[in-house]
Amino acid sequence: MMLKKCEVRNAAFFTVGGAYPVHSLHLKCEQCDVNYHHNFRVFKGQRIYHDTLPDIIQVGEHQFVERKLINLWISMMLLAWTSATNCARMFSISIANDDLPAWQFNLSLTSEHVFDGFTILCLLEDCLSQNQTLVVPHGGAARDRFTEPVRLRNKRFRLCNPPRKISVVVIDGVTVGHPCCGVPNCKVPLENNRHRFCPDHLNLTSTCAIIGCANPVIPGKRRCVVREHQAIEGVHNARGQARFQLKERYERPIPVTANSEATARKPRIRAQFGRQRTHNEQLFVAPCGMIIARETFFYAEAQYSVIEMIKRTYRLPSTMPDHIFFDNNCSISKIVKNDPVFQNVGLTVDVFHFKCKHSEEDRFCRENCDPSKYPELLGEDGKPWYVNSSIAEQTNAWLGGYQAICREMSAHRYNFFLDEMIRRRNIMTKEKLAKENCDPKMWPLPAGFSV
C-alpha cells in the first residue's frame, strides 16, 4: 500500500480511568484513494466500519471512547434508567481527571458522545451477529449519520424475528411514548419533533387547531378568525404561566348546591395546539420474565388493536400460545369467540385484576376468563399458581422508567433504544435463569421456517 498522507491529529480519549489527551493517526492510500481511520475507512463518501469489535471507538471527529466505558454507560441505562446526559455528568464528576495540561480539544464529555458511542457499539454488535458490514455516509450532520442503519434494524426486529411458540404469554401496556402525528393512528414519523403533523399531513398545520373546525388559520396563530376559537388559544397560551393558575384558582366558581338554580352546560370545545404523543407500549412477556414482543399503540389501548397485535405477533402457523393473559380478556373473548385463530387458546385475566377489578356479576367473565377454570394453570407443592400472571405489570415497572429519557426521541431512535434495552434485559434474564438451574425453552419453529 502506497501511503501519500500520514497525518497526526490531537484527540481526546475517554476511558474508565479518566480523560486523556492523545494523538490519532489518519492514513491515506494514494493508489486506491481510501482514507483510513481508527475504526473505519472512507471511500467515495462512505464510512465503512471494520468487521471486528474494537476496544476503542471513535465517537467524534477528535473524540475516542474505550469500549469498557460505553458498556458501563449501557449497564447504567439498563439497570438504573440513567440518561446519556447523566452518564456524561457522572463521568465528569467521578472519573474525569482534574490535573490535565491544556489541550487543543476540550476533554469534557457530552451527552452526544455518550449516545453516539451507544449507537455505534450496538450497531457494530448487531452487524457482526448478522455477518454484515456497517456502512454510513461520511459527510452530513453527525446526528443523521446512523439514521438509516437504525431504521433498517428496527424494521428487521419487527419483521424477521417471529416469536416461537410458548405455552403462556402475558400482555400489558405502559405509558412510554414519543411525539407523533396529530392525526389519530397515523404511524408516519415526524420529520421534526417540533412539528405537530407528519409529512403526509403537514397541510393540516394551516387548519384551525380546534377539533372539527376546517377554517384556515390566521398567519402566526394556530386558530381561525372565530372569536370563540381566539379565546381558547388565549387560554391555552396563558396556562403555561404560573400567575394564570393562581388566577384560575381564585376565580373558581363556588359549587352549585341543591337549592341553586341549574344552568345548562355548553358543548365542550376541544383543541390540539400542541404535539400528540403515542398512547402506550404493549409488551408480550413470558412467565419466566423474557420479553417476547413490543409494539407501540398510537391512539388507544383498544381491544381490536390488541387482537391485531396478537395475530401479527403469532402470524406463523402453530405458534399461538395455549394461554394468553390480558386485563381486558373478557371483552376480547366476546369479539374472537368465533375466530378460528383463537380456537383452543385460553383467554384469561390475571388473578389480581380478576379478583379486584372485574365485576362478580359479569357471568361471561366468570365462566370464560377465570384462570382457576384451567387445571394446567394451578400450582403444585403448595403453590397456588403454576405461572406468574402479573409478570407483564412487573416488567412494565422497569420499562416505565425510560419515559423521561425517551419522551423527546425521534420515532427511529426511540424504537432502537427500547429494542436494545429489551434485548439486553432478555440476555440478563436468561443468564439469571441459568444460574438458578432453570432452562426455559421454546417450541421449535414449524417446518420450512427459520429465524
XYZ file of C-alpha atoms in Angstrom:
451
model
C 0.000 0.000 0.000
C 1.436 3.364 -1.020
C 0.811 5.968 1.646
C 0.925 9.532 0.436
C -0.566 11.059 3.559
C 0.114 10.251 7.191
C -1.415 12.895 9.404
C -1.099 13.053 13.190
C -4.042 14.706 14.952
C -4.669 15.767 18.515
C -7.610 13.978 20.112
C -9.357 13.217 23.418
C -9.556 9.674 24.799
C -12.193 8.791 27.420
C -11.628 5.652 29.490
C -12.891 4.109 32.731
C -9.802 5.664 34.315
C -10.405 9.206 33.090
C -9.976 11.523 30.082
C -6.567 11.835 28.410
C -5.010 13.905 25.598
C -3.794 11.591 22.819
C -2.675 11.595 19.188
C -4.511 9.756 16.404
C -3.172 8.719 13.002
C -5.020 9.391 9.758
C -3.674 7.467 6.752
C -4.458 7.725 3.052
C -3.683 5.293 0.245
C -2.576 7.139 -2.893
C -3.386 4.313 -5.279
C -6.942 3.434 -4.234
C -7.908 6.831 -2.727
C -9.023 5.361 0.602
C -8.730 7.232 3.908
C -8.052 5.018 6.923
C -9.264 5.972 10.397
C -9.139 4.054 13.669
C -12.480 2.191 13.288
C -13.311 2.651 9.635
C -12.119 3.551 6.156
C -13.650 6.214 3.915
C -14.173 5.504 0.212
C -16.336 7.528 -2.198
C -18.082 9.378 0.616
C -18.992 6.212 2.536
C -17.729 5.347 6.003
C -17.076 1.573 6.056
C -16.513 0.153 9.532
C -14.109 -2.712 10.172
C -15.625 -6.179 10.657
C -14.302 -6.521 14.200
C -15.413 -5.200 17.570
C -12.767 -2.611 18.562
C -11.613 -1.849 22.097
C -11.624 1.880 21.266
C -14.490 3.522 19.355
C -14.355 6.889 17.622
C -17.470 8.877 18.581
C -16.481 12.269 17.161
C -14.007 13.901 14.816
C -11.415 14.038 17.590
C -13.061 12.011 20.382
C -12.446 8.341 21.219
C -14.076 6.215 23.941
C -12.978 2.935 25.476
C -15.460 0.129 24.831
C -15.464 -0.769 28.547
C -16.716 2.736 29.335
C -19.520 2.502 26.744
C -20.585 -0.841 28.227
C -20.611 0.815 31.653
C -22.962 3.502 30.321
C -25.228 0.871 28.784
C -25.344 -1.019 32.100
C -26.311 2.217 33.869
C -29.085 2.778 31.317
C -30.289 -0.810 31.676
C -30.228 -1.103 35.473
C -30.673 2.466 36.725
C -32.531 4.292 33.897
C -29.594 6.714 33.525
C -29.869 9.141 30.621
C -26.976 9.981 28.302
C -26.801 13.432 29.900
C -26.421 11.965 33.392
C -23.856 9.423 32.155
C -21.739 12.348 30.925
C -22.244 14.255 34.182
C -21.309 11.256 36.328
C -18.141 10.773 34.259
C -17.192 14.439 34.699
C -17.841 14.366 38.449
C -16.470 10.950 39.392
C -13.963 9.802 36.764
C -12.541 12.723 34.769
C -9.045 13.959 35.634
C -8.599 17.417 37.157
C -4.826 17.834 36.658
C -4.538 17.567 32.878
C -2.461 20.016 30.801
C -4.018 22.461 28.362
C -5.051 20.732 25.132
C -6.355 21.703 21.724
C -9.690 19.960 22.347
C -11.922 20.077 25.375
C -11.600 16.928 27.483
C -15.184 17.240 28.709
C -17.643 14.502 27.779
C -21.040 15.412 26.288
C -24.344 13.555 26.038
C -23.859 13.397 22.245
C -20.616 11.449 22.733
C -22.385 9.040 25.100
C -25.328 8.359 22.807
C -23.160 8.126 19.683
C -20.974 5.584 21.492
C -24.088 3.641 22.483
C -25.416 3.701 18.909
C -22.142 2.730 17.203
C -21.378 -0.131 19.600
C -24.905 -1.573 19.357
C -24.900 -1.338 15.551
C -21.454 -2.944 15.305
C -22.539 -5.824 17.566
C -25.699 -6.257 15.500
C -23.803 -6.254 12.176
C -21.331 -8.837 13.491
C -24.198 -11.089 14.563
C -25.710 -10.800 11.051
C -22.360 -11.181 9.200
C -22.807 -7.709 7.737
C -20.671 -4.570 7.488
C -21.776 -1.253 8.932
C -21.731 1.413 6.178
C -22.880 5.003 6.755
C -22.392 8.363 4.996
C -19.140 10.073 5.956
C -20.448 13.590 5.404
C -23.528 15.402 6.611
C -24.735 16.061 10.134
C -23.476 13.592 12.753
C -26.972 13.234 14.247
C -28.307 11.908 10.903
C -25.385 9.630 10.035
C -26.767 6.453 11.620
C -30.468 7.046 10.916
C -30.689 4.582 8.023
C -28.961 1.580 9.717
C -31.041 2.282 12.842
C -34.241 2.270 10.763
C -33.259 -0.950 8.990
C -32.513 -2.721 12.258
C -35.837 -1.586 13.691
C -37.604 -2.995 10.626
C -35.759 -6.300 10.874
C -36.645 -6.640 14.549
C -40.325 -6.238 13.662
C -40.482 -8.467 10.579
C -37.706 -11.039 10.766
C -37.830 -12.232 14.376
C -41.176 -14.037 14.744
C -41.596 -15.475 18.261
C -41.639 -19.228 18.627
C -44.433 -20.995 20.438
C -44.534 -20.802 24.219
C -47.217 -22.191 26.493
C -48.274 -18.964 28.252
C -47.861 -15.267 27.452
C -48.951 -12.229 29.498
C -49.888 -8.907 27.821
C -49.969 -5.458 29.408
C -49.399 -1.822 28.432
C -47.379 1.002 29.977
C -47.253 4.736 29.256
C -43.947 5.392 27.497
C -44.219 7.447 24.338
C -42.666 9.750 21.760
C -44.061 12.682 19.728
C -46.206 11.548 16.798
C -48.539 12.864 14.114
C -51.681 14.611 15.352
C -53.898 12.519 13.049
C -55.254 9.562 15.073
C -53.456 6.257 14.400
C -51.101 7.782 11.827
C -47.774 5.935 12.135
C -45.692 8.053 9.759
C -42.762 9.505 11.777
C -42.474 13.250 12.241
C -39.862 14.978 10.110
C -39.007 17.114 13.124
C -40.080 16.537 16.724
C -41.296 20.131 16.937
C -43.879 19.509 14.215
C -47.496 18.669 15.029
C -48.061 16.607 11.884
C -46.087 14.141 9.774
C -45.038 14.982 6.173
C -48.195 13.282 4.828
C -50.464 15.525 6.906
C -48.348 18.681 7.102
C -51.085 20.605 5.257
C -53.203 20.411 8.438
C -50.822 22.903 10.057
C -52.668 25.636 8.150
C -56.039 24.456 9.511
C -57.580 25.716 12.764
C -56.412 23.725 15.823
C -59.988 23.457 17.131
C -61.107 19.888 16.508
C -63.871 19.822 13.909
C -63.079 23.284 12.502
C -61.740 23.333 8.930
C -61.199 27.112 8.655
C -57.721 28.379 7.676
C -55.553 29.793 10.443
C -54.595 33.431 10.908
C -50.899 33.902 9.974
C -48.753 33.426 13.068
C -51.576 31.727 15.001
C -52.987 28.222 15.293
C -56.675 29.155 15.170
C -59.080 30.814 12.764
C -60.987 34.104 12.923
C -63.855 32.711 15.030
C -63.931 34.720 18.266
C -64.556 31.682 20.487
C -61.555 29.926 18.994
C -59.381 33.002 19.560
C -60.346 32.976 23.231
C -59.467 29.281 23.556
C -55.978 29.860 22.157
C -55.524 32.742 24.588
C -56.411 30.456 27.489
C -54.035 27.783 26.148
C -51.135 30.240 25.977
C -51.896 31.638 29.432
C -51.983 28.201 31.074
C -48.221 27.967 30.744
C -47.786 30.873 33.142
C -47.858 30.383 36.918
C -49.940 33.513 37.572
C -52.746 32.071 35.406
C -53.021 29.052 37.688
C -53.374 31.286 40.760
C -55.919 33.489 38.982
C -57.904 30.431 37.857
C -57.969 29.132 41.419
C -59.119 32.484 42.788
C -61.884 32.837 40.205
C -63.061 29.248 40.503
C -66.865 29.317 40.959
C -68.488 28.122 44.164
C -70.037 24.648 43.723
C -73.736 24.650 42.934
C -75.853 23.494 45.892
C -79.068 21.511 45.741
C -81.094 24.700 46.122
C -79.201 26.580 43.431
C -80.604 27.058 40.005
C -79.168 24.577 37.494
C -77.567 26.054 34.419
C -77.307 24.384 31.030
C -73.793 23.316 30.061
C -72.352 24.493 26.771
C -70.934 21.909 24.370
C -67.279 21.257 25.180
C -64.841 22.544 22.581
C -61.656 20.526 22.139
C -58.431 21.726 20.559
C -54.993 20.403 19.695
C -52.468 23.216 19.937
C -49.528 21.070 20.994
C -47.990 17.823 19.837
C -49.650 14.445 20.057
C -47.830 11.609 21.803
C -48.118 7.855 21.331
C -50.526 6.258 23.792
C -48.653 3.289 25.285
C -46.261 0.387 24.771
C -47.733 -3.114 24.785
C -45.470 -5.916 25.979
C -45.793 -9.672 25.494
C -43.947 -11.301 28.393
C -43.351 -14.981 29.166
C -43.974 -16.012 32.809
C -40.205 -16.520 33.274
C -39.635 -12.799 32.537
C -38.422 -12.977 28.935
C -39.932 -10.187 26.825
C -41.384 -11.740 23.663
C -42.611 -8.697 21.724
C -43.235 -4.963 21.990
C -45.488 -2.695 19.958
C -46.387 0.992 20.133
C -50.084 1.860 20.308
C -50.551 5.308 18.815
C -54.052 6.293 19.900
C -55.636 3.955 22.465
C -55.451 0.508 24.016
C -58.454 -0.691 22.053
C -59.500 -4.353 22.059
C -59.242 -4.642 18.269
C -55.701 -3.229 18.366
C -54.678 -5.891 20.876
C -56.272 -8.626 18.741
C -54.408 -7.403 15.642
C -51.148 -7.357 17.577
C -51.639 -10.939 18.773
C -52.335 -12.136 15.225
C -49.394 -10.177 13.836
C -47.004 -11.447 16.507
C -48.029 -15.095 16.131
C -48.502 -14.994 12.381
C -46.687 -18.290 11.757
C -48.838 -21.411 11.962
C -48.753 -23.421 15.204
C -47.042 -20.635 17.197
C -50.119 -19.312 19.056
C -49.716 -19.758 22.856
C -52.004 -22.104 24.761
C -52.937 -19.330 27.225
C -52.946 -15.532 26.904
C -53.397 -13.338 29.989
C -54.694 -9.794 29.450
C -56.553 -7.370 31.728
C -59.475 -6.986 29.332
C -59.741 -10.536 28.028
C -63.411 -10.690 28.981
C -64.112 -8.162 26.192
C -61.659 -9.739 23.756
C -63.149 -13.203 24.327
C -66.546 -11.954 23.166
C -65.040 -10.475 19.992
C -62.966 -13.530 18.971
C -65.290 -16.320 20.139
C -65.926 -17.328 16.502
C -62.420 -16.560 15.217
C -60.618 -19.819 14.282
C -57.239 -18.266 15.129
C -58.184 -18.187 18.814
C -59.701 -21.647 19.000
C -58.128 -23.749 21.765
C -56.499 -20.628 23.287
C -57.334 -19.806 26.897
C -58.046 -16.075 27.219
C -57.838 -15.388 30.938
C -57.487 -12.397 33.241
C -54.598 -12.274 35.710
C -55.503 -13.165 39.267
C -55.187 -9.660 40.762
C -57.427 -7.996 38.163
C -59.918 -10.856 38.234
C -60.425 -10.519 41.992
C -60.270 -6.731 42.345
C -61.296 -5.081 39.071
C -63.837 -7.379 37.416
C -67.453 -7.474 38.490
C -68.714 -10.622 40.180
C -71.969 -10.089 38.283
C -70.262 -10.495 34.893
C -71.262 -14.086 34.214
C -69.396 -14.332 30.892
C -66.144 -13.240 32.528
C -66.616 -15.706 35.409
C -67.269 -18.603 33.085
C -64.640 -17.913 30.419
C -61.812 -15.801 31.870
C -61.331 -17.248 35.360
C -57.786 -18.718 35.465
C -58.853 -21.247 38.117
C -61.046 -22.919 35.466
C -57.881 -24.256 33.795
C -56.245 -27.082 35.814
C -52.941 -26.725 33.954
C -52.533 -23.210 35.422
C -52.938 -24.357 39.026
C -49.765 -24.832 41.051
C -48.300 -27.850 42.777
C -46.498 -28.488 46.069
C -48.389 -25.778 47.910
C -48.044 -23.121 45.192
C -51.377 -21.553 44.181
C -50.420 -20.966 40.523
C -48.091 -22.609 38.056
C -47.247 -19.290 36.296
C -46.765 -15.662 37.334
C -49.692 -13.920 35.639
C -48.534 -10.477 36.874
C -45.124 -10.664 35.171
C -46.093 -8.118 32.488
C -47.013 -5.481 35.079
C -43.766 -6.178 36.924
C -41.809 -5.824 33.679
C -43.660 -2.619 32.807
C -42.477 -1.120 36.092
C -38.967 -1.418 34.627
C -39.888 -0.219 31.122
C -41.815 2.778 32.516
C -38.578 4.118 33.984
C -37.495 5.156 30.477
C -40.369 7.587 29.978
C -38.349 10.697 30.874
C -35.381 9.517 28.771
C -37.385 8.670 25.629
C -40.045 11.357 25.569
C -38.183 13.640 23.114
C -36.565 10.968 20.939
C -37.474 10.605 17.293
C -39.508 7.513 16.417
C -36.492 5.664 14.947
C -34.209 6.437 17.902
C -36.986 5.605 20.350
C -37.557 2.139 18.902
C -33.826 1.484 18.560
C -33.164 2.418 22.187
C -36.046 0.406 23.682
C -35.323 -2.624 21.475
C -31.705 -2.602 22.643
C -32.657 -2.250 26.305
C -35.142 -5.135 25.969
C -32.581 -7.296 24.145
C -30.006 -6.778 26.872
C -32.559 -7.342 29.625
C -33.520 -10.647 27.991
C -29.860 -11.686 27.948
C -29.577 -10.784 31.621
C -32.816 -12.648 32.467
C -31.692 -15.765 30.613
C -28.341 -15.773 32.439
C -30.154 -15.397 35.766
C -32.460 -18.327 34.964
C -29.466 -20.475 34.008
C -27.770 -19.728 37.346
C -30.973 -20.799 39.125
C -30.854 -24.138 37.260
C -33.863 -23.153 35.174
C -33.733 -23.966 31.497
C -36.561 -22.156 29.691
C -37.176 -23.414 26.183
C -39.426 -22.582 23.254
C -41.233 -24.915 20.922
C -39.370 -25.410 17.605
C -40.464 -23.373 14.599
C -42.830 -25.022 12.099
C -41.196 -26.927 9.249
C -39.921 -24.654 6.495
C -39.453 -21.582 8.726
C -36.236 -20.227 10.204
C -35.175 -17.198 12.250
